PDB file of C-alpha atoms in Angstrom:
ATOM      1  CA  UNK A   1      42.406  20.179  20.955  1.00  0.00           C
ATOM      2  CA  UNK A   2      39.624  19.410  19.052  1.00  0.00           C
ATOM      3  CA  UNK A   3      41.029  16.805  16.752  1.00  0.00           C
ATOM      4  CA  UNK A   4      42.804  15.291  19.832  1.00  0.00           C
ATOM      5  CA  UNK A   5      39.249  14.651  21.063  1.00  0.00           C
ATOM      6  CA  UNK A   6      37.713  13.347  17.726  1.00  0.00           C
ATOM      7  CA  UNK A   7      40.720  10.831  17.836  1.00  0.00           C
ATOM      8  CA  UNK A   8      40.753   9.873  21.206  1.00  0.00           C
ATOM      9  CA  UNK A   9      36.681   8.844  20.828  1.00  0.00           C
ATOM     10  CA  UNK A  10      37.385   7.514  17.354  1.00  0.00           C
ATOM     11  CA  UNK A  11      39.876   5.033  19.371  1.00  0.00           C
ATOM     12  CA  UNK A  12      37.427   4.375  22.120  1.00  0.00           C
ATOM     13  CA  UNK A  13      35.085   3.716  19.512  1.00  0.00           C
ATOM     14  CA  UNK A  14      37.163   1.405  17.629  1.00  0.00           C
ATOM     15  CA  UNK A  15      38.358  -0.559  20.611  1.00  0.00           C
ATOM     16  CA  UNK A  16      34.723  -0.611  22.252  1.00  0.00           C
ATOM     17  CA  UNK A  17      33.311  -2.301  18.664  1.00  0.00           C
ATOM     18  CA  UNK A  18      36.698  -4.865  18.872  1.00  0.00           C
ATOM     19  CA  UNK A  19      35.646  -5.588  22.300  1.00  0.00           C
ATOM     20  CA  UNK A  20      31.543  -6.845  21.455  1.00  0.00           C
ATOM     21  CA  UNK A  21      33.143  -8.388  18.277  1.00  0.00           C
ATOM     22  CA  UNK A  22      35.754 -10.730  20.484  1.00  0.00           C
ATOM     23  CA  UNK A  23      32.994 -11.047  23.024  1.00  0.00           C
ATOM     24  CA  UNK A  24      30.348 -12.405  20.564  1.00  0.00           C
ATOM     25  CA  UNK A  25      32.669 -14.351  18.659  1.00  0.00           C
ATOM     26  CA  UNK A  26      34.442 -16.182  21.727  1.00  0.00           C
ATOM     27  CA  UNK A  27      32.293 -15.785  24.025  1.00  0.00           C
ATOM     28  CA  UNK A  28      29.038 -16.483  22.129  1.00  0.00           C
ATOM     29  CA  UNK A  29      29.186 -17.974  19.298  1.00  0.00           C
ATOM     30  CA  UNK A  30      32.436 -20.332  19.807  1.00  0.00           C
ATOM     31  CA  UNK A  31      31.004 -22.001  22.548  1.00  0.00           C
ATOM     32  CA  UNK A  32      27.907 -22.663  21.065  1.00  0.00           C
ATOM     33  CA  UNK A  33      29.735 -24.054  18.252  1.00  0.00           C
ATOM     34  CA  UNK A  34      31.519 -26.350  20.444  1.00  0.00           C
ATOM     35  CA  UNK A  35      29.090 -27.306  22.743  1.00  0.00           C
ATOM     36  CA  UNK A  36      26.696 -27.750  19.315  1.00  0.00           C
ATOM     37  CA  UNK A  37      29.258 -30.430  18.087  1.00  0.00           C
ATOM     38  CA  UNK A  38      30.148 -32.198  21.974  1.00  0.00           C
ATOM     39  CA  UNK A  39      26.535 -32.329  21.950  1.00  0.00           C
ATOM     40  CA  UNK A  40      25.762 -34.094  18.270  1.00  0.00           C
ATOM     41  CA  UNK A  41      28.744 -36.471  18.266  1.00  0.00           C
ATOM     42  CA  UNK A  42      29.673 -37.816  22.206  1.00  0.00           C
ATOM     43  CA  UNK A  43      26.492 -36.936  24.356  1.00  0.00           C
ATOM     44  CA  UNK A  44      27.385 -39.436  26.691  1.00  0.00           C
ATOM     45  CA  UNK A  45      30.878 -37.186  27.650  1.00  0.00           C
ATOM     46  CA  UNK A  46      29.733 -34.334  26.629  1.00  0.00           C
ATOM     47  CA  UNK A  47      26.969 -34.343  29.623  1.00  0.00           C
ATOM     48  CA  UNK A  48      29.689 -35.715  32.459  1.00  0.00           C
ATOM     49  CA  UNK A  49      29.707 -39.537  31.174  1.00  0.00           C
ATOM     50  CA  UNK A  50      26.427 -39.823  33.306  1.00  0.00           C
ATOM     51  CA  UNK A  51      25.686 -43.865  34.668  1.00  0.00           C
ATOM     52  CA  UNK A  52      21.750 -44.692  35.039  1.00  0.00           C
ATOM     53  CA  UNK A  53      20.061 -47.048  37.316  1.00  0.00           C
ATOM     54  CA  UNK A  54      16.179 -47.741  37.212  1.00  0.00           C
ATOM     55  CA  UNK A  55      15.873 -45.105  35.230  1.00  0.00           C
ATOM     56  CA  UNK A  56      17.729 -42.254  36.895  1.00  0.00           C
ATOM     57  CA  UNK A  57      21.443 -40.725  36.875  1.00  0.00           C
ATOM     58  CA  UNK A  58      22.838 -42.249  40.149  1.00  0.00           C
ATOM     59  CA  UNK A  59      26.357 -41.196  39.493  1.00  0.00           C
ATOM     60  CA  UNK A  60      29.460 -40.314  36.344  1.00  0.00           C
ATOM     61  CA  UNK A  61      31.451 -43.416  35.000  1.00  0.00           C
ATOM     62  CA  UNK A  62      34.137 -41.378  35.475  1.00  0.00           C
ATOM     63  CA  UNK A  63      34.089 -40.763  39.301  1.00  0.00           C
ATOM     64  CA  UNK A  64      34.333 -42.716  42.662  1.00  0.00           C
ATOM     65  CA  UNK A  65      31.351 -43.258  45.087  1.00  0.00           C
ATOM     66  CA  UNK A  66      31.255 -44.391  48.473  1.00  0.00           C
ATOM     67  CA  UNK A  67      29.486 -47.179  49.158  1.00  0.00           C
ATOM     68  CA  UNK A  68      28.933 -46.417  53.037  1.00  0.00           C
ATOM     69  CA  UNK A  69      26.347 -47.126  56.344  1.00  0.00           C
ATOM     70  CA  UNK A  70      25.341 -44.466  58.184  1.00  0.00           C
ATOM     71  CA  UNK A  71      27.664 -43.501  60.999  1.00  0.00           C
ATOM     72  CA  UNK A  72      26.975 -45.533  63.843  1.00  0.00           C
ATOM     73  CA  UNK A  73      26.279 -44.020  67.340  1.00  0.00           C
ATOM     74  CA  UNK A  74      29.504 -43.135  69.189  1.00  0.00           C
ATOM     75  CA  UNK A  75      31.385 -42.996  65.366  1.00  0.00           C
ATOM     76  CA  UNK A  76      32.408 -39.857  63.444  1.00  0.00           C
ATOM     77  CA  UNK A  77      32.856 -41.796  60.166  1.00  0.00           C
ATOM     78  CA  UNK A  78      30.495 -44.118  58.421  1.00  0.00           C
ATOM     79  CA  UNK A  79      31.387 -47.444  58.054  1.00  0.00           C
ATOM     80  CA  UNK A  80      31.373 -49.560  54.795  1.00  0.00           C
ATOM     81  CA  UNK A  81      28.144 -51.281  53.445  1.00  0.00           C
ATOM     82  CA  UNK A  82      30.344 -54.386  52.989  1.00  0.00           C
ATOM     83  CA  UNK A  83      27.339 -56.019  50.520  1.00  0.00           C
ATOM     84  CA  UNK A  84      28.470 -53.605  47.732  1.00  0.00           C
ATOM     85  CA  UNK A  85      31.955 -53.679  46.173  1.00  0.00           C
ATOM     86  CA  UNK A  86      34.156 -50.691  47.697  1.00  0.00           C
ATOM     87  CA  UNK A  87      36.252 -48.607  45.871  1.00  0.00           C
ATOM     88  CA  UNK A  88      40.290 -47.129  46.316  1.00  0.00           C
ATOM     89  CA  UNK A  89      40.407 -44.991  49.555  1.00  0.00           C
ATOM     90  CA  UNK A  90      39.336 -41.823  49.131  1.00  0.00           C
ATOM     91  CA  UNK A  91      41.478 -38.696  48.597  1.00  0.00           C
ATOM     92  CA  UNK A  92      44.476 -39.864  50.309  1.00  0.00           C
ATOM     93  CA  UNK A  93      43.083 -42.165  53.184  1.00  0.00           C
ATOM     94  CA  UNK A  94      42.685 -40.980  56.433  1.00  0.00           C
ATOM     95  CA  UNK A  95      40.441 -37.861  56.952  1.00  0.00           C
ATOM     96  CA  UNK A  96      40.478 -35.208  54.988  1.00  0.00           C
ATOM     97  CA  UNK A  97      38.931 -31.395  56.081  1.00  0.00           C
ATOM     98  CA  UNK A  98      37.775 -30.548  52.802  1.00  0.00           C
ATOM     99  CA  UNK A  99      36.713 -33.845  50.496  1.00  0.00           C
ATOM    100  CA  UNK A 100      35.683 -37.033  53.033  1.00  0.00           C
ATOM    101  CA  UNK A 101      33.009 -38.241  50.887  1.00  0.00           C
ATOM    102  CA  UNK A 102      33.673 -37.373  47.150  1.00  0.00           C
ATOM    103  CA  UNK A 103      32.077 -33.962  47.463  1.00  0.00           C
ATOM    104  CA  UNK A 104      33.173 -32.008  44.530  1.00  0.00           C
ATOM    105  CA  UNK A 105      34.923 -29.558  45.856  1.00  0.00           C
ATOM    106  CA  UNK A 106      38.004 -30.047  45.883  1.00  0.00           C
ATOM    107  CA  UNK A 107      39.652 -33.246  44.558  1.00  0.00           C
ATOM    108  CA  UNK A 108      43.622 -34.071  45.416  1.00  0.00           C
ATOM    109  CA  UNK A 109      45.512 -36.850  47.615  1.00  0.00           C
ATOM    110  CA  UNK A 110      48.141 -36.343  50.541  1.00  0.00           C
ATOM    111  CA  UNK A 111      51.309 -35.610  48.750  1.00  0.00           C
ATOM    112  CA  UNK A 112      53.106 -37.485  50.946  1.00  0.00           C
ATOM    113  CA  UNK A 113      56.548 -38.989  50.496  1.00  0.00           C
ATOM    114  CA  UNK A 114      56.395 -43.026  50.701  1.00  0.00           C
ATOM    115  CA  UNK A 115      58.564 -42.973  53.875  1.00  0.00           C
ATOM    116  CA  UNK A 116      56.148 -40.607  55.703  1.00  0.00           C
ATOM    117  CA  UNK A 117      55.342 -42.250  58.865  1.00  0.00           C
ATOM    118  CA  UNK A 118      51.485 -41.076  58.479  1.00  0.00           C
ATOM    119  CA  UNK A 119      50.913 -42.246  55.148  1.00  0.00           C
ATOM    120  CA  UNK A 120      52.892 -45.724  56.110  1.00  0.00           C
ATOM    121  CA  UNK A 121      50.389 -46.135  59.394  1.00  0.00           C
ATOM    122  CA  UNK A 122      47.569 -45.293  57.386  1.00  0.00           C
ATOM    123  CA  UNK A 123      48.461 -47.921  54.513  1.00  0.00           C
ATOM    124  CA  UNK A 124      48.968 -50.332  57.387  1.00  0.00           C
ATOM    125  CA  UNK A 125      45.446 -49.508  58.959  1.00  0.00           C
ATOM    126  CA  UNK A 126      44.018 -49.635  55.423  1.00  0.00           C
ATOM    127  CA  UNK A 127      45.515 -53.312  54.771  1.00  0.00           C
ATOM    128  CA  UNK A 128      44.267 -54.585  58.120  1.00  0.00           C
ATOM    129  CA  UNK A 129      41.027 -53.192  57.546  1.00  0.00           C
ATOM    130  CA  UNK A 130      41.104 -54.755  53.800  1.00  0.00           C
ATOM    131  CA  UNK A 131      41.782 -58.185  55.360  1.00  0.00           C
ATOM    132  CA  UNK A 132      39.723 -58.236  58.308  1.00  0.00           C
ATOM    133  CA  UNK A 133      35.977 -56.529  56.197  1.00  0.00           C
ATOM    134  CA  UNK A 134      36.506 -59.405  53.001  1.00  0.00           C
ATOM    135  CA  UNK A 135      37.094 -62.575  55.297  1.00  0.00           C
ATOM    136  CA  UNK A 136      34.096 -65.004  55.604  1.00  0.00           C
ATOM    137  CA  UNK A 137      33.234 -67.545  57.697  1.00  0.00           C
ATOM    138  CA  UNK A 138      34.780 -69.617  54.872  1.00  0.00           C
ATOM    139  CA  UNK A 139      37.066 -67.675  53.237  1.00  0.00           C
ATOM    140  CA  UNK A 140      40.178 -65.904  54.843  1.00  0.00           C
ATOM    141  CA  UNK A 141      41.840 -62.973  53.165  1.00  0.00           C
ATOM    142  CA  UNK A 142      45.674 -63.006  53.372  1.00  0.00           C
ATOM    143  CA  UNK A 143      47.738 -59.912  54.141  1.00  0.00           C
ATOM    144  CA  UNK A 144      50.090 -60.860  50.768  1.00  0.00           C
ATOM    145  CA  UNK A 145      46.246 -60.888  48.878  1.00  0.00           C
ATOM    146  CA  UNK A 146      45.433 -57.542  49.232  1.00  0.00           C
ATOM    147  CA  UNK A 147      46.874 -54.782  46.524  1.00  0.00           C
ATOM    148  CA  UNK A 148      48.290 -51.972  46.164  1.00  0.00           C
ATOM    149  CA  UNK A 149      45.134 -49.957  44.855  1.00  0.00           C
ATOM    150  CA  UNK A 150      43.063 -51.292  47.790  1.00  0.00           C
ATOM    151  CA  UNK A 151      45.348 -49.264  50.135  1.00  0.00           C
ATOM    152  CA  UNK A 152      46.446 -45.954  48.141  1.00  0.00           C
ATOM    153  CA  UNK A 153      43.973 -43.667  46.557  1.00  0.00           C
ATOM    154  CA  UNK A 154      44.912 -42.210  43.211  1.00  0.00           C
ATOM    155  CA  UNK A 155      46.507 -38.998  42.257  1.00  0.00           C
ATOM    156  CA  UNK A 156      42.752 -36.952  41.974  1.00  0.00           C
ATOM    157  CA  UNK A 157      41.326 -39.006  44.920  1.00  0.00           C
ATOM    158  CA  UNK A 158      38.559 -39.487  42.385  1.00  0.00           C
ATOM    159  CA  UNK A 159      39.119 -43.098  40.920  1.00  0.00           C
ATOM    160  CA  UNK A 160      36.135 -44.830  39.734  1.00  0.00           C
ATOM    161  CA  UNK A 161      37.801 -47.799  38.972  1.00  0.00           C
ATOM    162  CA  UNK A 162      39.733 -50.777  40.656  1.00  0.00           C
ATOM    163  CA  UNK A 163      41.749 -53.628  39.582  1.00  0.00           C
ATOM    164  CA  UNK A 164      40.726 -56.852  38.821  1.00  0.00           C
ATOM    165  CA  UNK A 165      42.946 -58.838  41.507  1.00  0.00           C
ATOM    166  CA  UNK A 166      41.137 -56.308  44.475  1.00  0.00           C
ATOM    167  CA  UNK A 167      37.416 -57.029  42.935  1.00  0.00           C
ATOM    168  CA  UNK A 168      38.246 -60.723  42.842  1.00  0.00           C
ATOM    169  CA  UNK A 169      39.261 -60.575  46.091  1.00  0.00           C
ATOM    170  CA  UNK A 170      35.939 -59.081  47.412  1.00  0.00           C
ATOM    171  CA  UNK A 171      33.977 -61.607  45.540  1.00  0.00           C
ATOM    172  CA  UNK A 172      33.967 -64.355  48.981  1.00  0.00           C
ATOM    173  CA  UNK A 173      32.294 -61.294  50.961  1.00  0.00           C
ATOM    174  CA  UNK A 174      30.411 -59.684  48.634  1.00  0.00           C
ATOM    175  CA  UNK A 175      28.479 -63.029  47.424  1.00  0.00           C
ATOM    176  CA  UNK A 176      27.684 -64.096  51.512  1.00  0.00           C
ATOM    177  CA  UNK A 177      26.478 -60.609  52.217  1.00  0.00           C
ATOM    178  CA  UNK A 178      24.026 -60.500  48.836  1.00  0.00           C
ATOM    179  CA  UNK A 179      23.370 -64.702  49.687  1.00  0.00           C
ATOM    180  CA  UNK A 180      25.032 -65.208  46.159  1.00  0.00           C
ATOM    181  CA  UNK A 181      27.279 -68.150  44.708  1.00  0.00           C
ATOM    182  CA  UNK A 182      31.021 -66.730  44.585  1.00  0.00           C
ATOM    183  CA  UNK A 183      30.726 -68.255  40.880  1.00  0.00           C
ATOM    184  CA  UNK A 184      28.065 -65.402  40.301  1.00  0.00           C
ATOM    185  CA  UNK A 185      29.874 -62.568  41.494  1.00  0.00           C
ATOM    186  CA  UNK A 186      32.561 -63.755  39.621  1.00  0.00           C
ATOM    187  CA  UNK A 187      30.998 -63.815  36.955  1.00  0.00           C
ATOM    188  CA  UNK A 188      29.667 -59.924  37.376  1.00  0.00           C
ATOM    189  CA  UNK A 189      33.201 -59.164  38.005  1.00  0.00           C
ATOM    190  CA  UNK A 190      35.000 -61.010  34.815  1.00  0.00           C
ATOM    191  CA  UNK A 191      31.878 -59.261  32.634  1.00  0.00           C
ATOM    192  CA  UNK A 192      33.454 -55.742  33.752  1.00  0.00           C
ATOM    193  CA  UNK A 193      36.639 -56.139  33.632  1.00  0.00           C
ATOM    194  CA  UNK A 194      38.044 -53.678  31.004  1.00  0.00           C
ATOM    195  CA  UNK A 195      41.341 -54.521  29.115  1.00  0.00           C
ATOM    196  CA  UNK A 196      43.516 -51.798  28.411  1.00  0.00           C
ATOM    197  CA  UNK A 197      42.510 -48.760  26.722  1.00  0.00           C
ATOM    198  CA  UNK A 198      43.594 -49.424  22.945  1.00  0.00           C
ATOM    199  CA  UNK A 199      45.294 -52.837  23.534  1.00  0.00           C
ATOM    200  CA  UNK A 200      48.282 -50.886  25.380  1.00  0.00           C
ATOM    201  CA  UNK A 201      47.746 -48.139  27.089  1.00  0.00           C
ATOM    202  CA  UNK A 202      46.857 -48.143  31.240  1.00  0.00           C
ATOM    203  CA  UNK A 203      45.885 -51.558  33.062  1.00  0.00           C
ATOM    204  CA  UNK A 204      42.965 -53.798  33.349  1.00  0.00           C
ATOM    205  CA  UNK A 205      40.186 -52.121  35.456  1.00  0.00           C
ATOM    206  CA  UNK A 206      36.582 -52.876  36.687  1.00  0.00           C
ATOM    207  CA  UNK A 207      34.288 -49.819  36.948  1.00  0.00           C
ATOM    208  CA  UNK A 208      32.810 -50.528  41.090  1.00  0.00           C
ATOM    209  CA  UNK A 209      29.604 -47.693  39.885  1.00  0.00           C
ATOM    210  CA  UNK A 210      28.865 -50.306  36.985  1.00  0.00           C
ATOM    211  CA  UNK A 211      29.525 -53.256  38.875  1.00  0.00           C
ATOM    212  CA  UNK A 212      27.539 -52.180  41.654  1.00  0.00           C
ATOM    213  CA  UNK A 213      24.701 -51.270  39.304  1.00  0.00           C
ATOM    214  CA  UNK A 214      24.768 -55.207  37.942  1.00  0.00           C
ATOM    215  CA  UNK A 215      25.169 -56.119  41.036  1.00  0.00           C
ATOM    216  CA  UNK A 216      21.859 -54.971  42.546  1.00  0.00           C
ATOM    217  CA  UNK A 217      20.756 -56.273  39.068  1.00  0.00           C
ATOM    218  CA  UNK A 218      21.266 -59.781  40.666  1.00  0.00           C
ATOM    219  CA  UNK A 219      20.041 -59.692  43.664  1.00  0.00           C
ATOM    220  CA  UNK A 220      17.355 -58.238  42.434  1.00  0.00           C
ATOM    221  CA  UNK A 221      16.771 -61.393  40.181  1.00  0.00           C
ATOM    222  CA  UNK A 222      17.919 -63.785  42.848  1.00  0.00           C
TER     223      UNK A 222
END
């Protein structure tokens, strides 16, 4: 009986000393290793790819903002703040219970099938609403204009980016609003326009968080 209890605490013993070993090494001393090296050679990632602005962190490179008003009296939404550049719907278009206004909580779009009647109306609402918010008194937006990101939001709901043919075609409204040339805002635009990642891989894309920023950099100089 007696040995039976010496081995039974030599055992505990053992697996008690494996357990603070593991713990230390993985949960310790690993992630300070890690976190050491994230830290020394990509900061910028490392610490959520943060964008500044006068200054101060006003947002991550790598995720969507809305660029809104205040809802008005009598609406349960906010509006857009049509002098900024807007973004890809958010999480799936429509309204959403748990993520309206990129609060990380939860990040996801409808699932829906491309025939569901829902998801068509909404695309159809979104298009109308695409047309109707980036034609000026001099410039009118065409239905066949508008593209495909400017309707759908991506898989995460997330995207911080947008093409270059739906920036371009925000320039007309964006310049009136900010009492800019178009040539100007174009300009802005063509200056962030990425090219794809290594030559090949994704599509061109314009960062709206960055754009924005050199945006307000403009008027600010204007």
């Amino acid at each position: 009986m007696n040995n039976s209890v010496t081995n039974t605490a030599r055992l505990l013993g053992a697996g008690l000393r494996a357990l603070l070993v593991l713990t230390l090494v993985t949960g310790v001393l690993y992630p300070l290793v890690v976190t050491g090296i994230a830290q020394g050679l990509f900061p910028g990632k490392a610490n959520g790819s943060e964008t500044k602005a006068d200054g101060k962190v006003v947002g991550s490179s790598l995720i969507g903002q809305a660029y809104n008003l205040p809802p008005g009296e009598g609406r349960e939404t906010p509006a857009p703040d049509l002098k900024w550049f807007q973004g890809r719907p958010q999480n799936g278009l429509g309204a959403n219970s748990v993520n309206t206004q990129y609060q990380l909580i939860l990040s996801g779009a409808t699932n829906r099938s491309g025939d569901n009647e829902e998801l068509v109306r909404w695309v159809k609402d979104a298009k109308a609403a695409v047309v109707k918010d980036n034609s000026t008194r001099t410039y009118k937006v065409k239905p066949s204009q508008v593209p495909p990101d400017a309707v759908t939001s991506s898989g995460s709901g997330l995207d911080p980016d947008i093409s270059p043919r739906y920036a371009d075609l925000q320039v007309h409204r964006v310049a009136e609003r900010n009492d800019l040339s178009t040539a100007q805002v174009r300009k802005l635009v063509e200056e962030h326009t990425e090219g794809r990642t290594l030559g090949f891989m994704g599509e061109p894309r314009v960062n709206v968080l960055k754009l924005n920023i050199a945006l307000k950099e403009l008027t600010a100089k204007s």
